Amino acid sequence: MTTAVRLQNIHKRFGALEVLRGITLEAQEGEVLSLLGSSGSGKSTLLRCINMLEIPNDGDVWVAGEAVKFRAGRQGQSRTVDTAQIDRLRSRIGMVFQSFNLWPHLTILENVIEAPIHVLKRPRSECIQEARDLLERVGIGDKAQYYPAHLSGGQQQRAAIARALAMHPNLMLFDEPTSALDPELVGGVLRVIRSLAEEGRTMLVVTHEMAFARDVSSRVIFLHKGEVEADGPPEDVFTNSSSPHFQQFLGREARTE
Amino acid sequence: MNLEFIGQTLVTLLAGIPITLELAALAIAGGALLGFAIALMRLSQHPFLYVSAWLYVQIIRSTPLLVLLFLIYYGLGQFSALRSSFLWPVLKQAYWCAVIALVINGSAFAAEIFRGGLLSVGRKEVEAARACGMSGILLYRRIVFPLAIRQALPAYSNEMVAMVKATSLASLVTLMDVTGIAASIASSTYQPIPVFVAAGAIYLLINTLLTRAVRALEYRLTPHLRPAQYATASAVTEAGVTPT
């Protein structure tokens, strides 16, 4: 097995607040990792450190065996990255956001073909054909000509998943993909994500869906105050975790579900 | 007041329309381009860029266009270095002085409008584009600018109307635009009211067509803001995507 992502001693601060306090984590190809933790535990920030939407203050990141090159920032400023390298790495990492982040002025089809055409420079007709297949696959084949505002949240999120898949990513990052959805729309989106997991894609999923984490992921990571408190197969973590914080967290989640 | 005289005057004034339209078109296009560059400078992280852009906008916005025009038309000739430079063949012509004054004036207002448009572009849309591997010019060209222009267009249409009207000042530096011709007819016939009413009617017509055109463009650019049944068909052909 090859390593899809490796994070080594990641620190991230926002001003005086230290959100990530030295996180080390590896994901092998084909693994599905669920990142759990109460709000403020740093799980979204950690995910965003993988594609450099947040630049960690300290620590190293490898994506598909390639080390992200950091340059020391000027006095008092955080590090910077090499834009060309980051653009290239990002084009191979699909990201799905909590609030979909579709481009409102483009149709669903145009949203899906935008980056393949303009970032990967693939032929337009080929991209359109593939986009239609992807939209079909996520269950919104009939919505290609609509604009994001005309779709429900669940449909928008499925469009966003299709947009990420259109780049043929080696790695998919999901940042609380169902948290902004009405309860009755959550199931449809989770089914799509589950089907991606089943075809062996490497995925990191920040989620509050405990059943999803338990059933679908190959590993569960529990973050508490910016540190990894539990890491292992779901059956181990959910049943045997010795972390008192994780037990508290499970109790709170069970009450809100 | 006789109708025949108004009719004759209108026909004579038609000769001034091309120059009025030329001045307006150059001012709008030049003002938009320069204004966009200044808006980008205003939003840059670089202190020298944003301070100088801010200063430019403050000064130009607060200076009457007529003062700026007189400074360029009457003032630049005072510099002998300029008179002997390669720029003089352009700068000695009233036409180009008027274009330059209009562009500079318009750019300050356009810069503020575009700055507002650029600031309105959501962090989320930009982040989604970055996550797909877009950055720099590609990100601006494909995502930021198309979203900003949709936001800025309604405000910019006001600015375009103001620009069309501002071209009339060019008549004060000898140009025979619609206002220039009207002024000369008025002074030779002593009938200012019908002459300037006719001139006003021409500006009304130009601005009516202009605002209609901008509204039509706005409509084409914003199908996503309309209910789905009015939005889907036109949008797809606009982007050149063939529906199956």
Coordinates of C-alpha atoms in Angstrom, one line a residue:
Chain A
M1 CA 0.0 0.0 0.0
T2 CA 1.2 3.5 -0.7
T3 CA 0.6 6.5 1.4
A4 CA -1.9 9.0 0.1
V5 CA -1.5 11.6 2.8
R6 CA 1.1 12.1 5.5
L7 CA 0.9 14.8 8.1
Q8 CA 3.8 15.2 10.5
N9 CA 3.6 17.3 13.6
I10 CA 1.1 19.8 12.3
H11 CA 0.6 23.0 14.2
K12 CA -1.8 25.7 13.3
R13 CA -2.5 28.9 15.2
F14 CA -5.0 31.6 14.6
G15 CA -3.6 34.5 16.5
A16 CA -3.2 33.3 20.1
L17 CA -5.4 30.4 19.6
E18 CA -3.6 27.1 18.9
V19 CA -6.1 25.0 16.9
L20 CA -3.8 22.1 16.0
R21 CA -1.2 21.1 18.5
G22 CA 1.2 18.7 16.7
I23 CA -0.9 16.3 14.7
T24 CA 0.7 13.3 13.0
L25 CA -1.5 11.2 10.7
E26 CA -1.2 8.9 7.7
A27 CA -3.8 7.7 5.3
Q28 CA -3.1 4.8 2.9
E29 CA -4.5 4.6 -0.6
G30 CA -8.0 3.2 -0.5
E31 CA -8.6 4.1 3.1
V32 CA -11.7 6.0 4.3
L33 CA -10.9 8.1 7.4
S34 CA -13.6 9.7 9.4
L35 CA -12.5 12.7 11.4
L36 CA -14.6 13.2 14.5
G37 CA -14.5 15.7 17.3
S38 CA -16.6 18.4 18.9
S39 CA -16.8 21.8 17.3
G40 CA -13.5 23.7 17.8
S41 CA -11.5 20.5 18.0
G42 CA -9.6 21.4 14.8
K43 CA -10.9 18.7 12.5
S44 CA -12.0 21.1 9.6
T45 CA -8.7 23.0 10.0
L46 CA -6.8 19.8 9.8
L47 CA -8.6 18.8 6.6
R48 CA -7.9 22.3 5.1
C49 CA -4.2 21.9 5.9
I50 CA -4.0 19.0 3.5
N51 CA -4.8 21.1 0.4
M52 CA -3.3 24.3 1.9
L53 CA -6.5 26.2 2.2
E54 CA -4.9 26.7 5.6
I55 CA -1.1 26.8 5.7
P56 CA 0.1 25.1 8.9
N57 CA 2.5 27.2 11.0
D58 CA 4.7 24.2 11.6
G59 CA 5.0 20.6 10.5
D60 CA 5.3 18.8 7.2
V61 CA 2.7 17.6 4.7
W62 CA 3.1 14.9 2.0
V63 CA 0.4 14.3 -0.6
A64 CA 0.8 11.2 -2.9
G65 CA 4.4 10.9 -1.8
E66 CA 5.2 14.5 -2.7
A67 CA 6.4 16.8 0.1
V68 CA 4.7 20.2 0.1
K69 CA 7.4 22.9 -0.1
F70 CA 7.2 25.5 2.6
R71 CA 9.1 28.8 2.6
A72 CA 9.7 30.6 5.8
G73 CA 7.5 33.7 6.1
R74 CA 8.8 37.1 6.8
Q75 CA 9.2 38.2 10.4
G76 CA 6.1 37.4 12.4
Q77 CA 4.3 36.0 9.3
S78 CA 3.3 32.5 8.6
R79 CA 5.0 30.3 6.0
T80 CA 4.1 30.5 2.3
V81 CA 3.9 27.8 -0.3
D82 CA 4.8 27.5 -3.9
T83 CA 1.7 28.4 -5.9
A84 CA 2.5 26.3 -8.9
Q85 CA 3.1 23.2 -6.8
I86 CA -0.1 23.8 -4.7
D87 CA -2.2 24.3 -7.8
R88 CA -1.0 21.1 -9.2
L89 CA -1.6 19.1 -5.9
R90 CA -5.0 20.7 -5.4
S91 CA -6.1 19.7 -8.9
R92 CA -5.7 16.1 -7.8
I93 CA -7.4 16.6 -4.4
G94 CA -11.2 16.8 -4.6
M95 CA -12.8 18.9 -1.9
V96 CA -16.5 19.0 -0.9
F97 CA -17.5 21.9 1.4
Q98 CA -20.1 22.1 4.1
S99 CA -22.0 24.8 2.3
F100 CA -21.4 23.4 -1.2
N101 CA -19.6 26.5 -2.6
L102 CA -20.9 26.0 -6.1
W103 CA -20.4 29.0 -8.5
P104 CA -23.8 30.7 -8.6
H105 CA -23.5 32.2 -12.0
L106 CA -22.8 28.9 -13.8
T107 CA -25.2 26.1 -14.5
I108 CA -24.7 22.7 -12.7
L109 CA -23.1 21.3 -15.9
E110 CA -20.9 24.4 -16.2
N111 CA -19.8 24.0 -12.6
V112 CA -18.7 20.5 -13.2
I113 CA -16.8 21.1 -16.5
E114 CA -15.2 24.4 -15.3
A115 CA -12.0 23.1 -13.7
P116 CA -11.4 20.1 -16.0
I117 CA -11.5 22.5 -19.0
H118 CA -9.6 25.4 -17.6
V119 CA -7.2 23.7 -15.1
L120 CA -6.6 20.4 -16.7
K121 CA -7.0 21.8 -20.2
R122 CA -9.1 18.8 -21.4
P123 CA -11.3 19.0 -24.5
R124 CA -14.7 20.6 -23.8
S125 CA -16.8 17.9 -25.5
E126 CA -15.1 15.1 -23.6
C127 CA -15.7 17.0 -20.3
I128 CA -19.3 17.6 -21.1
Q129 CA -19.9 13.9 -21.8
E130 CA -18.2 12.9 -18.6
A131 CA -20.0 15.6 -16.5
R132 CA -23.3 14.2 -17.7
D133 CA -22.3 10.7 -16.6
L134 CA -21.2 12.0 -13.2
L135 CA -24.4 14.0 -12.7
E136 CA -26.4 10.9 -13.6
R137 CA -24.3 8.9 -11.2
V138 CA -25.0 11.3 -8.2
G139 CA -28.7 11.3 -9.2
I140 CA -29.2 14.7 -10.7
G141 CA -28.8 14.0 -14.4
D142 CA -31.9 16.0 -15.1
K143 CA -30.5 19.1 -13.4
A144 CA -27.6 19.8 -15.7
Q145 CA -29.0 23.0 -17.1
Y146 CA -30.2 24.4 -13.8
Y147 CA -28.4 27.0 -11.7
P148 CA -27.3 26.1 -8.1
A149 CA -29.9 28.5 -6.6
H150 CA -32.7 26.4 -8.2
L151 CA -31.6 23.2 -6.5
S152 CA -32.2 21.9 -3.0
G153 CA -29.3 21.7 -0.6
G154 CA -29.0 17.9 -1.1
Q155 CA -28.9 18.3 -4.9
Q156 CA -26.4 21.1 -4.6
Q157 CA -24.1 19.0 -2.5
R158 CA -24.4 16.1 -5.0
A159 CA -23.5 18.6 -7.8
A160 CA -20.5 19.6 -5.7
I161 CA -19.4 16.0 -5.4
A162 CA -19.7 15.6 -9.1
R163 CA -17.6 18.7 -9.6
A164 CA -14.9 17.3 -7.4
L165 CA -15.0 13.9 -9.2
A166 CA -14.7 15.5 -12.6
M167 CA -11.0 16.3 -11.7
H168 CA -10.2 12.5 -11.3
P169 CA -8.9 13.1 -7.8
N170 CA -6.5 10.7 -6.1
L171 CA -7.9 11.9 -2.8
M172 CA -11.3 13.3 -1.7
L173 CA -11.7 15.6 1.3
F174 CA -15.2 16.1 2.7
D175 CA -15.7 18.9 5.2
E176 CA -18.9 18.2 7.1
P177 CA -20.8 17.5 3.8
T178 CA -24.2 17.0 5.4
S179 CA -24.1 19.5 8.2
A180 CA -25.9 22.2 6.3
L181 CA -28.6 19.9 5.0
D182 CA -32.2 19.5 6.1
P183 CA -32.4 16.1 7.9
E184 CA -34.5 14.5 5.1
L185 CA -31.8 15.3 2.5
V186 CA -28.8 13.9 4.4
G187 CA -29.5 10.3 3.4
G188 CA -29.2 10.8 -0.3
V189 CA -25.9 12.6 0.0
L190 CA -24.5 10.0 2.4
R191 CA -25.5 7.2 -0.1
V192 CA -23.4 8.9 -2.8
I193 CA -20.4 9.3 -0.4
R194 CA -20.8 5.7 0.7
S195 CA -20.8 4.5 -3.0
L196 CA -17.5 6.4 -3.5
A197 CA -16.0 4.7 -0.5
E198 CA -17.1 1.3 -1.8
E199 CA -15.2 1.8 -5.1
G200 CA -12.0 2.1 -3.1
R201 CA -11.4 5.8 -3.2
T202 CA -9.2 7.4 -0.7
M203 CA -11.3 9.8 1.4
L204 CA -11.0 11.9 4.5
V205 CA -14.4 12.8 5.9
V206 CA -15.1 15.3 8.7
T207 CA -18.5 14.3 9.9
H208 CA -21.0 14.3 12.8
E209 CA -22.8 11.3 11.3
M210 CA -21.8 8.6 13.8
A211 CA -23.5 5.7 11.9
F212 CA -21.7 6.7 8.7
A213 CA -18.3 6.8 10.5
R214 CA -19.0 3.5 12.1
D215 CA -20.2 1.7 9.0
V216 CA -18.3 3.2 6.1
S217 CA -14.9 4.3 7.3
S218 CA -11.9 2.0 7.6
R219 CA -10.5 4.2 10.3
V220 CA -11.8 6.7 12.8
I221 CA -9.8 9.6 14.1
F222 CA -11.0 11.5 17.2
L223 CA -9.6 15.0 17.7
H224 CA -9.8 16.8 21.0
K225 CA -8.4 20.3 21.5
G226 CA -6.2 20.0 18.5
E227 CA -4.7 16.6 19.3
V228 CA -5.4 13.1 18.1
E229 CA -7.1 11.3 21.1
A230 CA -8.1 8.1 19.3
D231 CA -7.1 6.5 16.0
G232 CA -8.1 3.1 14.8
P233 CA -10.7 0.9 13.1
P234 CA -14.3 2.0 14.0
E235 CA -15.1 -1.1 15.9
D236 CA -12.1 -0.6 18.2
V237 CA -12.5 3.1 18.7
F238 CA -16.3 3.0 19.2
T239 CA -16.3 0.1 21.6
N240 CA -12.9 0.1 23.4
S241 CA -11.7 3.7 23.4
S242 CA -10.2 4.6 26.7
S243 CA -10.5 8.3 26.0
P244 CA -13.0 9.9 28.4
H245 CA -13.4 12.8 26.0
F246 CA -14.5 10.4 23.3
Q247 CA -17.1 8.8 25.6
Q248 CA -18.4 12.3 26.5
F249 CA -18.4 13.3 22.8
L250 CA -20.4 10.2 21.9
G251 CA -22.9 10.9 24.7
R252 CA -23.4 14.5 23.4
E253 CA -23.8 13.3 19.8
A254 CA -26.3 10.6 20.8
R255 CA -28.5 13.2 22.5
T256 CA -28.5 15.5 19.5
E257 CA -29.2 12.8 17.0
Chain B
M1 CA -41.2 78.7 -31.2
N2 CA -41.9 77.0 -34.5
L3 CA -41.7 73.3 -35.2
E4 CA -39.9 73.7 -38.5
F5 CA -37.0 75.5 -36.8
I6 CA -36.8 72.7 -34.2
G7 CA -36.8 70.1 -37.0
Q8 CA -34.0 71.9 -38.8
T9 CA -32.0 72.3 -35.7
L10 CA -32.4 68.6 -34.9
V11 CA -31.0 67.7 -38.3
T12 CA -28.1 70.0 -37.9
L13 CA -27.4 68.6 -34.5
L14 CA -27.3 65.0 -35.9
A15 CA -23.8 65.9 -37.3
G16 CA -22.6 66.2 -33.7
I17 CA -23.8 62.8 -32.7
P18 CA -20.8 60.8 -34.0
I19 CA -18.3 62.8 -32.0
T20 CA -20.5 62.7 -28.9
L21 CA -20.8 58.9 -29.2
E22 CA -17.1 58.5 -29.8
L23 CA -16.2 60.6 -26.8
A24 CA -18.7 58.6 -24.7
A25 CA -17.5 55.2 -25.9
L26 CA -13.8 56.0 -25.4
A27 CA -14.5 57.5 -22.0
I28 CA -16.6 54.5 -20.9
A29 CA -14.1 51.9 -22.2
G30 CA -11.0 53.7 -21.1
G31 CA -12.5 54.7 -17.8
A32 CA -13.5 51.0 -17.2
L33 CA -10.1 49.6 -18.0
L34 CA -8.2 52.2 -16.0
G35 CA -10.7 52.0 -13.2
F36 CA -10.4 48.2 -13.0
A37 CA -6.6 48.5 -12.7
I38 CA -7.0 51.1 -10.0
A39 CA -9.6 49.0 -8.2
L40 CA -7.1 46.1 -8.2
M41 CA -4.4 48.4 -6.8
R42 CA -6.8 49.6 -4.1
L43 CA -7.3 46.0 -3.0
S44 CA -3.7 44.9 -3.2
Q45 CA -1.7 44.1 -0.1
H46 CA 1.1 46.4 -1.2
P47 CA 1.0 49.7 0.8
F48 CA 2.5 51.8 -2.0
L49 CA -0.1 50.5 -4.5
Y50 CA -3.2 50.9 -2.3
V51 CA -2.2 54.3 -0.9
S52 CA -1.4 55.7 -4.3
A53 CA -4.7 54.3 -5.7
W54 CA -6.6 55.7 -2.8
L55 CA -5.0 59.1 -3.3
Y56 CA -5.8 59.1 -7.0
V57 CA -9.4 58.3 -6.4
Q58 CA -9.8 61.0 -3.7
I59 CA -8.2 63.7 -5.9
I60 CA -9.9 62.9 -9.1
R61 CA -13.3 62.3 -7.6
S62 CA -13.2 65.7 -5.8
T63 CA -11.9 67.7 -8.8
P64 CA -14.6 69.0 -11.2
L65 CA -14.2 67.5 -14.7
L66 CA -14.2 70.9 -16.2
V67 CA -11.2 72.0 -14.1
L68 CA -9.4 68.8 -15.1
L69 CA -10.2 69.4 -18.8
F70 CA -9.0 73.0 -18.7
L71 CA -5.8 71.9 -16.9
I72 CA -5.1 69.4 -19.6
Y73 CA -6.2 71.6 -22.6
Y74 CA -4.8 75.0 -21.5
G75 CA -2.2 73.9 -18.9
L76 CA -0.1 71.2 -20.6
G77 CA 1.1 73.5 -23.3
Q78 CA 3.0 75.6 -20.7
F79 CA 5.6 72.9 -20.5
S80 CA 8.1 73.2 -23.3
A81 CA 9.5 69.8 -22.7
L82 CA 6.0 68.4 -23.4
R83 CA 5.6 70.6 -26.5
S84 CA 8.7 69.1 -28.0
S85 CA 7.9 65.5 -27.0
F86 CA 6.4 62.8 -29.1
L87 CA 3.2 63.2 -27.1
W88 CA 2.5 66.7 -28.4
P89 CA 0.8 65.8 -31.7
V90 CA -1.8 64.0 -29.6
L91 CA -2.0 66.4 -26.7
K92 CA -2.3 69.5 -28.8
Q93 CA -5.6 68.3 -30.1
A94 CA -8.7 69.3 -28.2
Y95 CA -10.3 65.9 -29.0
W96 CA -7.7 63.9 -27.2
C97 CA -7.5 66.3 -24.3
A98 CA -11.3 65.8 -23.9
V99 CA -10.9 62.0 -24.1
I100 CA -8.0 62.0 -21.6
A101 CA -10.0 64.2 -19.1
L102 CA -13.1 62.0 -19.4
V103 CA -11.1 58.8 -19.0
I104 CA -9.3 60.0 -15.9
N105 CA -12.5 61.4 -14.4
G106 CA -14.4 58.2 -15.2
S107 CA -11.7 55.9 -14.0
A108 CA -11.9 57.2 -10.4
F109 CA -15.7 56.5 -10.2
A110 CA -15.3 53.2 -12.0
A111 CA -12.6 52.2 -9.6
E112 CA -14.9 52.6 -6.6
I113 CA -17.7 50.7 -8.3
F114 CA -15.4 47.8 -9.3
R115 CA -13.8 47.8 -5.9
G116 CA -17.3 47.2 -4.4
G117 CA -18.0 44.5 -7.0
L118 CA -14.7 42.7 -6.3
L119 CA -15.3 42.9 -2.5
S120 CA -18.7 41.4 -3.0
V121 CA -17.3 38.1 -4.4
G122 CA -17.8 35.5 -1.7
R123 CA -14.9 33.7 0.0
K124 CA -16.6 30.4 -0.6
E125 CA -16.7 30.7 -4.3
V126 CA -13.1 31.7 -4.4
E127 CA -12.1 28.9 -2.0
A128 CA -13.9 26.3 -4.2
A129 CA -11.9 27.6 -7.2
R130 CA -8.6 27.4 -5.3
A131 CA -9.4 23.9 -4.2
C132 CA -9.7 22.9 -7.9
G133 CA -6.3 24.3 -8.6
M134 CA -7.1 27.8 -9.8
S135 CA -5.1 30.8 -8.8
G136 CA -3.9 34.1 -10.1
I137 CA -5.1 35.3 -13.5
L138 CA -7.1 32.1 -14.2
L139 CA -9.0 32.5 -10.9
Y140 CA -9.7 36.2 -11.6
R141 CA -10.7 35.6 -15.2
R142 CA -13.0 32.6 -14.6
I143 CA -14.6 33.2 -11.2
V144 CA -13.8 36.5 -9.5
F145 CA -14.3 38.9 -12.4
P146 CA -17.5 37.3 -13.8
L147 CA -19.0 37.5 -10.3
A148 CA -17.8 41.0 -9.6
I149 CA -19.0 42.4 -12.9
R150 CA -22.5 41.1 -12.3
Q151 CA -22.5 42.9 -9.0
A152 CA -21.1 46.1 -10.4
L153 CA -23.0 46.5 -13.6
P154 CA -26.2 48.2 -12.2
A155 CA -24.1 50.8 -10.5
Y156 CA -21.8 51.2 -13.5
S157 CA -24.7 51.9 -15.8
N158 CA -25.4 55.1 -13.8
E159 CA -21.8 56.0 -14.3
M160 CA -22.1 55.4 -18.1
V161 CA -25.1 57.8 -18.3
A162 CA -23.1 60.4 -16.3
M163 CA -20.3 59.9 -18.8
V164 CA -22.5 60.5 -21.8
K165 CA -23.7 63.7 -20.3
A166 CA -20.2 64.8 -19.3
T167 CA -19.0 64.7 -22.9
S168 CA -20.9 67.9 -23.5
L169 CA -18.1 69.7 -21.6
A170 CA -15.9 69.0 -24.6
S171 CA -17.7 71.8 -26.4
L172 CA -16.0 74.2 -24.1
V173 CA -12.6 73.3 -25.6
T174 CA -13.8 73.9 -29.2
L175 CA -15.2 70.5 -30.1
M176 CA -18.3 70.4 -32.2
D177 CA -20.2 67.7 -30.5
V178 CA -24.0 67.9 -30.0
T179 CA -23.7 70.6 -27.4
G180 CA -21.0 72.5 -29.3
I181 CA -23.2 72.7 -32.5
A182 CA -26.2 73.7 -30.4
A183 CA -24.3 76.5 -28.7
S184 CA -23.2 77.9 -32.1
I185 CA -26.7 77.7 -33.5
A186 CA -28.1 79.3 -30.4
S187 CA -25.7 82.2 -30.6
S188 CA -26.3 82.9 -34.2
T189 CA -30.1 82.6 -34.1
Y190 CA -30.8 84.0 -30.6
Q191 CA -33.2 81.1 -30.0
P192 CA -31.6 79.2 -27.2
I193 CA -34.7 77.4 -25.9
P194 CA -35.7 75.3 -29.0
V195 CA -32.0 74.7 -29.8
F196 CA -31.1 73.3 -26.3
V197 CA -34.4 71.5 -26.0
A198 CA -33.5 69.7 -29.2
A199 CA -30.0 69.0 -27.9
G200 CA -31.4 67.7 -24.6
A201 CA -33.7 65.4 -26.6
I202 CA -30.7 63.8 -28.4
Y203 CA -29.0 63.1 -25.0
L204 CA -32.3 61.6 -23.7
L205 CA -32.4 59.3 -26.7
I206 CA -28.8 58.2 -26.4
N207 CA -29.1 57.5 -22.7
T208 CA -32.4 55.7 -23.1
L209 CA -30.8 53.3 -25.6
L210 CA -27.7 52.9 -23.5
T211 CA -29.7 52.0 -20.3
R212 CA -31.8 49.6 -22.3
A213 CA -28.7 47.9 -23.6
V214 CA -27.2 47.6 -20.2
R215 CA -30.4 46.2 -18.8
A216 CA -30.5 43.6 -21.6
L217 CA -26.9 42.7 -20.8
E218 CA -27.7 42.4 -17.1
Y219 CA -30.6 40.2 -17.9
R220 CA -28.4 37.9 -20.0
L221 CA -25.8 37.7 -17.3
T222 CA -28.1 36.9 -14.4
P223 CA -30.4 33.9 -15.3
H224 CA -29.4 32.4 -11.9
L225 CA -31.3 35.2 -10.1
R226 CA -34.5 34.3 -11.8
P227 CA -36.9 31.5 -11.1
A228 CA -35.9 28.3 -12.7
Q229 CA -38.5 28.2 -15.5
Y230 CA -37.2 31.5 -16.9
A231 CA -33.5 30.7 -16.3
T232 CA -32.6 27.4 -17.9
A233 CA -32.9 27.8 -21.6
S234 CA -31.0 31.0 -22.4
A235 CA -28.2 30.2 -20.0
V236 CA -26.9 27.2 -21.7
T237 CA -26.6 28.7 -25.1
E238 CA -24.7 31.7 -23.6
A239 CA -21.9 29.5 -22.4
G240 CA -21.8 27.6 -25.7
V241 CA -22.8 24.3 -24.2
T242 CA -25.0 22.4 -26.5
P243 CA -28.0 20.9 -24.8
T244 CA -28.6 17.3 -25.6

